Amino acid sequence: MLWAQPSITLLTIESYTFADKFDTEYGTGKIGDGFQWGGGLEFGLTETAAVELIYQTLKANVDYQGFNAIRYSGDVVLSYIMLGGTRYLPLNEKISGFGTANLGVGWSNPDQSLNSESVTKFSLGGRVGVRIQATEKVSLRLHAQLFSPVQWAGGGFYFGTGGSGAGVSTGSTIWQFNLGGSLNFRIK
């Protein structure tokens, strides 16, 4: 049964993240695939709306080829803390589709062989999937998820005879896609 009063749910998140190629102004690289895990809290506001705070991390191998022909290879830990809104679409008493949009921070901790420092970036994320309510307190979610640390941002104002306006744009060449699930425990 779906709940009508505010709730708190403990999320455990397990996913398989696929490899991804990326570009920088100095070369190209590849982040390897791997197991991503994490957890969080979901604060249910209504039967169909919730706010979540999640942490997820992945240890992966990275290969990087600089334009100066120097190649680097090593491991990096990629972590995210994200705040998001979730919308549920109940299909029946036990099964709901859902979608989540996240904003937060992502950071990397590379090992010394990569000759790089830790980097922290504003990050975007999203998840779609299905929630299966096993009992009133326990649920299982299966999802497809995407994380992207923002590598550049720009903005501007314009004025003219046709009016005025403002614009902001962001971009990234890193798109970490994963498939996974979570076993969840309603604690309130």
PDB file of C-alpha atoms in Angstrom:
ATOM      1  CA  MET A   1       0.000   0.000   0.000  1.00  0.00           C
ATOM      2  CA  LEU A   2       1.267   3.477  -0.825  1.00  0.00           C
ATOM      3  CA  TRP A   3       1.493   5.859   2.117  1.00  0.00           C
ATOM      4  CA  ALA A   4      -0.391   9.141   2.342  1.00  0.00           C
ATOM      5  CA  GLN A   5       1.581  10.702   5.216  1.00  0.00           C
ATOM      6  CA  PRO A   6       5.187  11.963   5.131  1.00  0.00           C
ATOM      7  CA  SER A   7       7.751   9.160   5.282  1.00  0.00           C
ATOM      8  CA  ILE A   8      11.497   8.536   5.499  1.00  0.00           C
ATOM      9  CA  THR A   9      13.056   5.670   3.563  1.00  0.00           C
ATOM     10  CA  LEU A  10      16.633   4.371   3.764  1.00  0.00           C
ATOM     11  CA  LEU A  11      17.973   3.695   0.246  1.00  0.00           C
ATOM     12  CA  THR A  12      20.743   1.210  -0.569  1.00  0.00           C
ATOM     13  CA  ILE A  13      21.996   1.677  -4.129  1.00  0.00           C
ATOM     14  CA  GLU A  14      23.895  -0.872  -6.226  1.00  0.00           C
ATOM     15  CA  SER A  15      24.620  -0.389  -9.933  1.00  0.00           C
ATOM     16  CA  TYR A  16      26.812  -1.495 -12.802  1.00  0.00           C
ATOM     17  CA  THR A  17      28.348   1.588 -14.471  1.00  0.00           C
ATOM     18  CA  PHE A  18      29.372   1.306 -18.117  1.00  0.00           C
ATOM     19  CA  ALA A  19      32.672   2.600 -19.515  1.00  0.00           C
ATOM     20  CA  ASP A  20      32.721   6.119 -20.971  1.00  0.00           C
ATOM     21  CA  LYS A  21      35.097   8.059 -23.223  1.00  0.00           C
ATOM     22  CA  PHE A  22      35.728  11.745 -22.537  1.00  0.00           C
ATOM     23  CA  ASP A  23      37.605  14.707 -23.995  1.00  0.00           C
ATOM     24  CA  THR A  24      39.501  17.578 -22.391  1.00  0.00           C
ATOM     25  CA  GLU A  25      41.343  20.506 -23.889  1.00  0.00           C
ATOM     26  CA  TYR A  26      44.587  18.510 -23.433  1.00  0.00           C
ATOM     27  CA  GLY A  27      43.622  15.035 -24.694  1.00  0.00           C
ATOM     28  CA  THR A  28      41.158  12.154 -24.545  1.00  0.00           C
ATOM     29  CA  GLY A  29      40.484   9.439 -22.030  1.00  0.00           C
ATOM     30  CA  LYS A  30      38.343   6.528 -20.977  1.00  0.00           C
ATOM     31  CA  ILE A  31      36.747   5.810 -17.600  1.00  0.00           C
ATOM     32  CA  GLY A  32      36.379   2.049 -17.179  1.00  0.00           C
ATOM     33  CA  ASP A  33      33.274   0.209 -16.105  1.00  0.00           C
ATOM     34  CA  GLY A  34      32.667  -1.008 -12.588  1.00  0.00           C
ATOM     35  CA  PHE A  35      30.417  -1.538  -9.602  1.00  0.00           C
ATOM     36  CA  GLN A  36      28.916   1.640  -8.162  1.00  0.00           C
ATOM     37  CA  TRP A  37      27.389   1.590  -4.689  1.00  0.00           C
ATOM     38  CA  GLY A  38      25.899   4.046  -2.253  1.00  0.00           C
ATOM     39  CA  GLY A  39      22.977   4.975  -0.105  1.00  0.00           C
ATOM     40  CA  GLY A  40      20.721   7.769   0.909  1.00  0.00           C
ATOM     41  CA  LEU A  41      17.508   8.965   2.411  1.00  0.00           C
ATOM     42  CA  GLU A  42      14.219   9.600   0.654  1.00  0.00           C
ATOM     43  CA  PHE A  43      11.737  11.962   2.283  1.00  0.00           C
ATOM     44  CA  GLY A  44       8.242  11.136   1.022  1.00  0.00           C
ATOM     45  CA  LEU A  45       6.097  14.261   0.786  1.00  0.00           C
ATOM     46  CA  THR A  46       2.979  12.691  -0.738  1.00  0.00           C
ATOM     47  CA  GLU A  47       2.056   9.352  -2.295  1.00  0.00           C
ATOM     48  CA  THR A  48       3.649  10.462  -5.569  1.00  0.00           C
ATOM     49  CA  ALA A  49       6.390  12.976  -4.635  1.00  0.00           C
ATOM     50  CA  ALA A  50       9.614  12.702  -2.640  1.00  0.00           C
ATOM     51  CA  VAL A  51      12.931  14.460  -2.064  1.00  0.00           C
ATOM     52  CA  GLU A  52      16.119  12.420  -1.833  1.00  0.00           C
ATOM     53  CA  LEU A  53      19.683  12.916  -0.658  1.00  0.00           C
ATOM     54  CA  ILE A  54      22.054  10.251  -2.030  1.00  0.00           C
ATOM     55  CA  TYR A  55      25.745   9.358  -2.046  1.00  0.00           C
ATOM     56  CA  GLN A  56      27.233   7.059  -4.704  1.00  0.00           C
ATOM     57  CA  THR A  57      30.810   6.045  -5.449  1.00  0.00           C
ATOM     58  CA  LEU A  58      32.704   4.062  -8.088  1.00  0.00           C
ATOM     59  CA  LYS A  59      36.330   2.924  -8.337  1.00  0.00           C
ATOM     60  CA  ALA A  60      37.349   2.610 -11.984  1.00  0.00           C
ATOM     61  CA  ASN A  61      40.409   2.381 -14.169  1.00  0.00           C
ATOM     62  CA  VAL A  62      41.177   5.480 -16.256  1.00  0.00           C
ATOM     63  CA  ASP A  63      43.333   5.667 -19.388  1.00  0.00           C
ATOM     64  CA  TYR A  64      44.279   9.121 -20.622  1.00  0.00           C
ATOM     65  CA  GLN A  65      46.201  10.075 -23.766  1.00  0.00           C
ATOM     66  CA  GLY A  66      47.444  13.658 -23.834  1.00  0.00           C
ATOM     67  CA  PHE A  67      47.998  15.523 -27.094  1.00  0.00           C
ATOM     68  CA  ASN A  68      51.689  15.605 -26.100  1.00  0.00           C
ATOM     69  CA  ALA A  69      51.731  11.773 -26.677  1.00  0.00           C
ATOM     70  CA  ILE A  70      52.116  11.017 -22.954  1.00  0.00           C
ATOM     71  CA  ARG A  71      49.795   8.254 -21.764  1.00  0.00           C
ATOM     72  CA  TYR A  72      48.541   7.823 -18.183  1.00  0.00           C
ATOM     73  CA  SER A  73      46.738   4.842 -16.674  1.00  0.00           C
ATOM     74  CA  GLY A  74      45.512   4.209 -13.138  1.00  0.00           C
ATOM     75  CA  ASP A  75      42.555   4.038 -10.812  1.00  0.00           C
ATOM     76  CA  VAL A  76      40.244   6.843  -9.771  1.00  0.00           C
ATOM     77  CA  VAL A  77      37.434   6.961  -7.223  1.00  0.00           C
ATOM     78  CA  LEU A  78      34.463   8.981  -8.528  1.00  0.00           C
ATOM     79  CA  SER A  79      31.902  10.038  -5.915  1.00  0.00           C
ATOM     80  CA  TYR A  80      28.671  12.017  -5.972  1.00  0.00           C
ATOM     81  CA  ILE A  81      26.427  13.632  -3.363  1.00  0.00           C
ATOM     82  CA  MET A  82      23.142  14.563  -4.977  1.00  0.00           C
ATOM     83  CA  LEU A  83      19.863  16.189  -3.914  1.00  0.00           C
ATOM     84  CA  GLY A  84      16.866  15.392  -6.060  1.00  0.00           C
ATOM     85  CA  GLY A  85      13.153  15.270  -6.549  1.00  0.00           C
ATOM     86  CA  THR A  86      11.359  12.016  -7.318  1.00  0.00           C
ATOM     87  CA  ARG A  87       7.958  11.611  -8.904  1.00  0.00           C
ATOM     88  CA  TYR A  88       6.134   8.259  -8.674  1.00  0.00           C
ATOM     89  CA  LEU A  89       3.483   7.039 -11.108  1.00  0.00           C
ATOM     90  CA  PRO A  90       1.481   4.267  -9.371  1.00  0.00           C
ATOM     91  CA  LEU A  91       0.476   1.480 -11.741  1.00  0.00           C
ATOM     92  CA  ASN A  92      -1.243  -0.533  -8.999  1.00  0.00           C
ATOM     93  CA  GLU A  93      -0.928  -1.024  -5.198  1.00  0.00           C
ATOM     94  CA  LYS A  94       2.510  -2.682  -5.466  1.00  0.00           C
ATOM     95  CA  ILE A  95       4.183  -1.268  -8.598  1.00  0.00           C
ATOM     96  CA  SER A  96       5.053   2.333  -9.485  1.00  0.00           C
ATOM     97  CA  GLY A  97       7.130   3.860 -12.228  1.00  0.00           C
ATOM     98  CA  PHE A  98       9.390   6.711 -11.124  1.00  0.00           C
ATOM     99  CA  GLY A  99      11.706   9.441 -12.335  1.00  0.00           C
ATOM    100  CA  THR A 100      14.264  11.467 -10.392  1.00  0.00           C
ATOM    101  CA  ALA A 101      16.184  14.630 -11.315  1.00  0.00           C
ATOM    102  CA  ASN A 102      19.329  15.370  -9.242  1.00  0.00           C
ATOM    103  CA  LEU A 103      21.702  18.287  -8.677  1.00  0.00           C
ATOM    104  CA  GLY A 104      24.807  18.089  -6.551  1.00  0.00           C
ATOM    105  CA  VAL A 105      28.546  17.715  -6.461  1.00  0.00           C
ATOM    106  CA  GLY A 106      30.869  15.103  -7.946  1.00  0.00           C
ATOM    107  CA  TRP A 107      34.543  14.676  -7.170  1.00  0.00           C
ATOM    108  CA  SER A 108      37.437  12.478  -8.225  1.00  0.00           C
ATOM    109  CA  ASN A 109      40.312  11.034  -6.213  1.00  0.00           C
ATOM    110  CA  PRO A 110      42.920   9.729  -8.688  1.00  0.00           C
ATOM    111  CA  ASP A 111      45.866   7.572  -7.677  1.00  0.00           C
ATOM    112  CA  GLN A 112      49.389   8.936  -8.184  1.00  0.00           C
ATOM    113  CA  SER A 113      49.966   7.080 -11.476  1.00  0.00           C
ATOM    114  CA  LEU A 114      47.497   9.443 -13.197  1.00  0.00           C
ATOM    115  CA  ASN A 115      49.648  12.485 -12.336  1.00  0.00           C
ATOM    116  CA  SER A 116      46.483  14.438 -11.527  1.00  0.00           C
ATOM    117  CA  GLU A 117      44.875  16.144  -8.560  1.00  0.00           C
ATOM    118  CA  SER A 118      41.408  15.692  -7.117  1.00  0.00           C
ATOM    119  CA  VAL A 119      38.724  17.666  -8.939  1.00  0.00           C
ATOM    120  CA  THR A 120      35.317  18.758  -7.596  1.00  0.00           C
ATOM    121  CA  LYS A 121      32.517  19.747 -10.009  1.00  0.00           C
ATOM    122  CA  PHE A 122      28.852  20.716  -9.947  1.00  0.00           C
ATOM    123  CA  SER A 123      27.002  17.642 -11.258  1.00  0.00           C
ATOM    124  CA  LEU A 124      23.676  16.717 -12.800  1.00  0.00           C
ATOM    125  CA  GLY A 125      21.933  13.383 -12.630  1.00  0.00           C
ATOM    126  CA  GLY A 126      18.743  11.541 -13.362  1.00  0.00           C
ATOM    127  CA  ARG A 127      17.151   8.166 -12.879  1.00  0.00           C
ATOM    128  CA  VAL A 128      14.092   6.363 -14.266  1.00  0.00           C
ATOM    129  CA  GLY A 129      12.770   3.005 -13.213  1.00  0.00           C
ATOM    130  CA  VAL A 130      10.198   0.965 -11.393  1.00  0.00           C
ATOM    131  CA  ARG A 131       9.531   0.509  -7.667  1.00  0.00           C
ATOM    132  CA  ILE A 132       8.091  -2.758  -6.377  1.00  0.00           C
ATOM    133  CA  GLN A 133       6.557  -2.451  -2.897  1.00  0.00           C
ATOM    134  CA  ALA A 134       7.232  -5.900  -1.324  1.00  0.00           C
ATOM    135  CA  THR A 135       5.718  -4.929   2.043  1.00  0.00           C
ATOM    136  CA  GLU A 136       4.624  -1.666   3.625  1.00  0.00           C
ATOM    137  CA  LYS A 137       8.212  -1.172   4.925  1.00  0.00           C
ATOM    138  CA  VAL A 138      10.377  -2.811   2.205  1.00  0.00           C
ATOM    139  CA  SER A 139      10.625  -1.962  -1.490  1.00  0.00           C
ATOM    140  CA  LEU A 140      12.882  -2.770  -4.429  1.00  0.00           C
ATOM    141  CA  ARG A 141      13.690  -0.241  -7.153  1.00  0.00           C
ATOM    142  CA  LEU A 142      15.207  -1.115 -10.544  1.00  0.00           C
ATOM    143  CA  HIS A 143      16.645   1.827 -12.457  1.00  0.00           C
ATOM    144  CA  ALA A 144      18.653   3.299 -15.310  1.00  0.00           C
ATOM    145  CA  GLN A 145      20.743   6.257 -14.079  1.00  0.00           C
ATOM    146  CA  LEU A 146      22.954   8.964 -15.553  1.00  0.00           C
ATOM    147  CA  PHE A 147      25.531  11.217 -13.837  1.00  0.00           C
ATOM    148  CA  SER A 148      27.423  14.056 -15.512  1.00  0.00           C
ATOM    149  CA  PRO A 149      29.911  16.414 -13.848  1.00  0.00           C
ATOM    150  CA  VAL A 150      29.675  19.859 -15.467  1.00  0.00           C
ATOM    151  CA  GLN A 151      33.018  20.652 -17.144  1.00  0.00           C
ATOM    152  CA  TRP A 152      32.198  24.165 -18.344  1.00  0.00           C
ATOM    153  CA  ALA A 153      29.501  26.784 -17.936  1.00  0.00           C
ATOM    154  CA  GLY A 154      28.761  30.102 -19.545  1.00  0.00           C
ATOM    155  CA  GLY A 155      26.131  32.753 -19.577  1.00  0.00           C
ATOM    156  CA  GLY A 156      25.273  36.142 -20.870  1.00  0.00           C
ATOM    157  CA  PHE A 157      22.816  38.966 -21.189  1.00  0.00           C
ATOM    158  CA  TYR A 158      21.622  40.528 -24.380  1.00  0.00           C
ATOM    159  CA  PHE A 159      19.742  43.703 -25.230  1.00  0.00           C
ATOM    160  CA  GLY A 160      18.368  44.795 -28.560  1.00  0.00           C
ATOM    161  CA  THR A 161      15.490  46.281 -30.461  1.00  0.00           C
ATOM    162  CA  GLY A 162      13.567  43.006 -30.122  1.00  0.00           C
ATOM    163  CA  GLY A 163      13.904  42.888 -26.357  1.00  0.00           C
ATOM    164  CA  SER A 164      16.344  41.567 -23.836  1.00  0.00           C
ATOM    165  CA  GLY A 165      17.132  38.319 -22.136  1.00  0.00           C
ATOM    166  CA  ALA A 166      19.632  36.136 -20.389  1.00  0.00           C
ATOM    167  CA  GLY A 167      20.992  32.689 -21.041  1.00  0.00           C
ATOM    168  CA  VAL A 168      23.052  30.086 -19.231  1.00  0.00           C
ATOM    169  CA  SER A 169      24.598  26.984 -20.742  1.00  0.00           C
ATOM    170  CA  THR A 170      26.615  24.102 -19.353  1.00  0.00           C
ATOM    171  CA  GLY A 171      28.470  21.247 -20.941  1.00  0.00           C
ATOM    172  CA  SER A 172      30.268  18.013 -20.248  1.00  0.00           C
ATOM    173  CA  THR A 173      31.939  15.199 -22.127  1.00  0.00           C
ATOM    174  CA  ILE A 174      31.574  12.759 -19.198  1.00  0.00           C
ATOM    175  CA  TRP A 175      28.323  10.803 -19.081  1.00  0.00           C
ATOM    176  CA  GLN A 176      28.307   7.946 -16.579  1.00  0.00           C
ATOM    177  CA  PHE A 177      25.401   5.598 -17.337  1.00  0.00           C
ATOM    178  CA  ASN A 178      24.473   2.732 -15.029  1.00  0.00           C
ATOM    179  CA  LEU A 179      21.845   0.061 -14.548  1.00  0.00           C
ATOM    180  CA  GLY A 180      21.016  -1.138 -11.076  1.00  0.00           C
ATOM    181  CA  GLY A 181      18.670  -1.167  -8.207  1.00  0.00           C
ATOM    182  CA  SER A 182      18.121  -0.449  -4.567  1.00  0.00           C
ATOM    183  CA  LEU A 183      16.697  -2.314  -1.636  1.00  0.00           C
ATOM    184  CA  ASN A 184      14.845   0.237   0.489  1.00  0.00           C
ATOM    185  CA  PHE A 185      13.599   0.263   4.066  1.00  0.00           C
ATOM    186  CA  ARG A 186      10.916   2.684   5.215  1.00  0.00           C
ATOM    187  CA  ILE A 187      11.947   3.859   8.690  1.00  0.00           C
ATOM    188  CA  LYS A 188       9.082   6.298   9.312  1.00  0.00           C
TER     189      LYS A 188
END
